[in-house]
Amino acid sequence: MATIIDGKLVSNTIKENIKEEVSKIIEKYGKAPTLAVVLVGSNPASLIYVRNKIKACNKVGINSIQVILDEKVSEEEIKKEIIKLANNPDVNGILVQLPLPNEINKESIIELIPEDKDVDGLTKKNVAKLVLNEGGIIPCTPSGVVDLLKYYNIETSGKRVAIIGRSMLVGKPLSLLLTNLDATVTLCHSKTKNIEEITKNSDIIVCALGKPRFLKDNMVSKNAIIIDVGINRIEDKIVGDADFENIFDKVSYITPVPGGCGPMTVAELLNNTVKCFYIQNK
Ligand code: GUN
């Protein structure tokens, strides 16, 4: 039977530390860090994520600004808003909630975020720093995964890790982060042949592909560690990318959905906002 990795517990510990850090910042600088969240349109999942991010800011004393733009807004309008936030010295972090509408060139928007306000770690400069293992701002969900592994004393050095999903928000940056932590990483995706052969020979499996209950018990070895990043809504229920009920007895650790990686993403966003504040107030 597996140990359930409690992302709520770990994220609350992180948030408590951030709250203390924010108090110290207010004492020293006379102001709290400020995060700006830009949301385009009304994607229901994005609305919930943004609401959770703002709520979390409030809880730890981080100021937040919401910029809500209509679905039909032009790329130029979005760019104008980002440039305003980029030039505003009172804004320490900028997050553009993804996905953006299809007609919008996502990269050209993200590249307008200054490197030191890029709380998502998505700009080319921060990605390059991750590739080079030179610090920088690391994307929130991958940071959350690594912090969960650390909290539970799960070794990564020399371990075989399979990551399923190669997104810029999770799979790709996580593959770099874990490589930097001396894991041997296989990054699997929709064109990977015989995924089960790879996952069965892995010590740690990270699912980040967005397919409900994709990872079945015949795809994992006994005592594997399962990190499930998926958040899928089916019939009013939230389920992950792993078939939790059927693999629970076989594996040694597993993250639940909800209550695993999700809360960690939000906690790491707060962490990155404080980090950006310090970079700007050196
Ligand atoms: N959409 C889903 N997850 C994320 C995230 O971590 N950051 C942003 N910007 N958009 C997202």
mmCIF file of N, CA and C and ligand atoms in Angstrom, residues 49 53 95-99 120 122 140-141 169 265, ligand 1:
data_model
loop_
_atom_site.group_PDB
_atom_site.id
_atom_site.type_symbol
_atom_site.label_atom_id
_atom_site.label_comp_id
_atom_site.label_asym_id
_atom_site.label_seq_id
_atom_site.Cartn_x
_atom_site.Cartn_y
_atom_site.Cartn_z
ATOM 1 N N TYR A 49 -8.470 28.624 -11.521
ATOM 2 C CA TYR A 49 -7.043 28.710 -11.175
ATOM 3 C C TYR A 49 -6.679 30.129 -10.740
ATOM 4 N N LYS A 53 -5.257 31.494 -7.142
ATOM 5 C CA LYS A 53 -3.965 32.197 -7.039
ATOM 6 C C LYS A 53 -4.137 33.508 -6.272
ATOM 7 N N LEU A 95 1.964 37.222 -14.295
ATOM 8 C CA LEU A 95 1.579 35.884 -14.744
ATOM 9 C C LEU A 95 0.491 36.026 -15.806
ATOM 10 N N VAL A 96 0.746 35.463 -16.961
ATOM 11 C CA VAL A 96 -0.292 35.423 -18.001
ATOM 12 C C VAL A 96 -0.899 34.024 -17.952
ATOM 13 N N GLN A 97 -2.147 33.950 -17.535
ATOM 14 C CA GLN A 97 -2.777 32.640 -17.398
ATOM 15 C C GLN A 97 -2.916 31.987 -18.775
ATOM 16 N N LEU A 98 -2.501 30.746 -18.862
ATOM 17 C CA LEU A 98 -2.578 29.994 -20.120
ATOM 18 C C LEU A 98 -3.691 28.953 -20.013
ATOM 19 N N PRO A 99 -4.317 28.537 -21.069
ATOM 20 C CA PRO A 99 -4.036 28.911 -22.452
ATOM 21 C C PRO A 99 -4.597 30.298 -22.813
ATOM 22 N N ASP A 120 6.386 32.732 -13.813
ATOM 23 C CA ASP A 120 6.116 31.409 -14.388
ATOM 24 C C ASP A 120 7.389 30.773 -14.952
ATOM 25 N N LEU A 122 8.778 31.295 -17.816
ATOM 26 C CA LEU A 122 8.503 30.863 -19.194
ATOM 27 C C LEU A 122 9.268 31.646 -20.251
ATOM 28 N N CYS A 140 6.415 26.942 -11.898
ATOM 29 C CA CYS A 140 5.837 26.595 -10.589
ATOM 30 C C CYS A 140 5.546 25.096 -10.402
ATOM 31 N N THR A 141 4.923 24.469 -11.384
ATOM 32 C CA THR A 141 4.549 23.062 -11.177
ATOM 33 C C THR A 141 5.786 22.164 -11.055
ATOM 34 N N LEU A 169 5.049 24.116 -19.613
ATOM 35 C CA LEU A 169 4.711 24.427 -18.226
ATOM 36 C C LEU A 169 5.155 23.337 -17.269
ATOM 37 N N THR A 265 1.588 24.017 -6.925
ATOM 38 C CA THR A 265 1.791 25.004 -7.993
ATOM 39 C C THR A 265 1.512 26.413 -7.460
HETATM 40 N N1 GUN B 1 -2.369 27.232 -16.896
HETATM 41 C C1 GUN B 1 -2.319 26.054 -16.235
HETATM 42 N N2 GUN B 1 -1.285 26.029 -15.381
HETATM 43 C C2 GUN B 1 -0.657 27.224 -15.501
HETATM 44 C C3 GUN B 1 0.502 27.802 -14.884
HETATM 45 O O1 GUN B 1 1.184 27.216 -14.029
HETATM 46 N N3 GUN B 1 0.811 29.065 -15.298
HETATM 47 C C4 GUN B 1 0.096 29.717 -16.239
HETATM 48 N N4 GUN B 1 0.502 30.936 -16.588
HETATM 49 N N5 GUN B 1 -0.961 29.211 -16.831
HETATM 50 C C5 GUN B 1 -1.333 27.972 -16.461
#
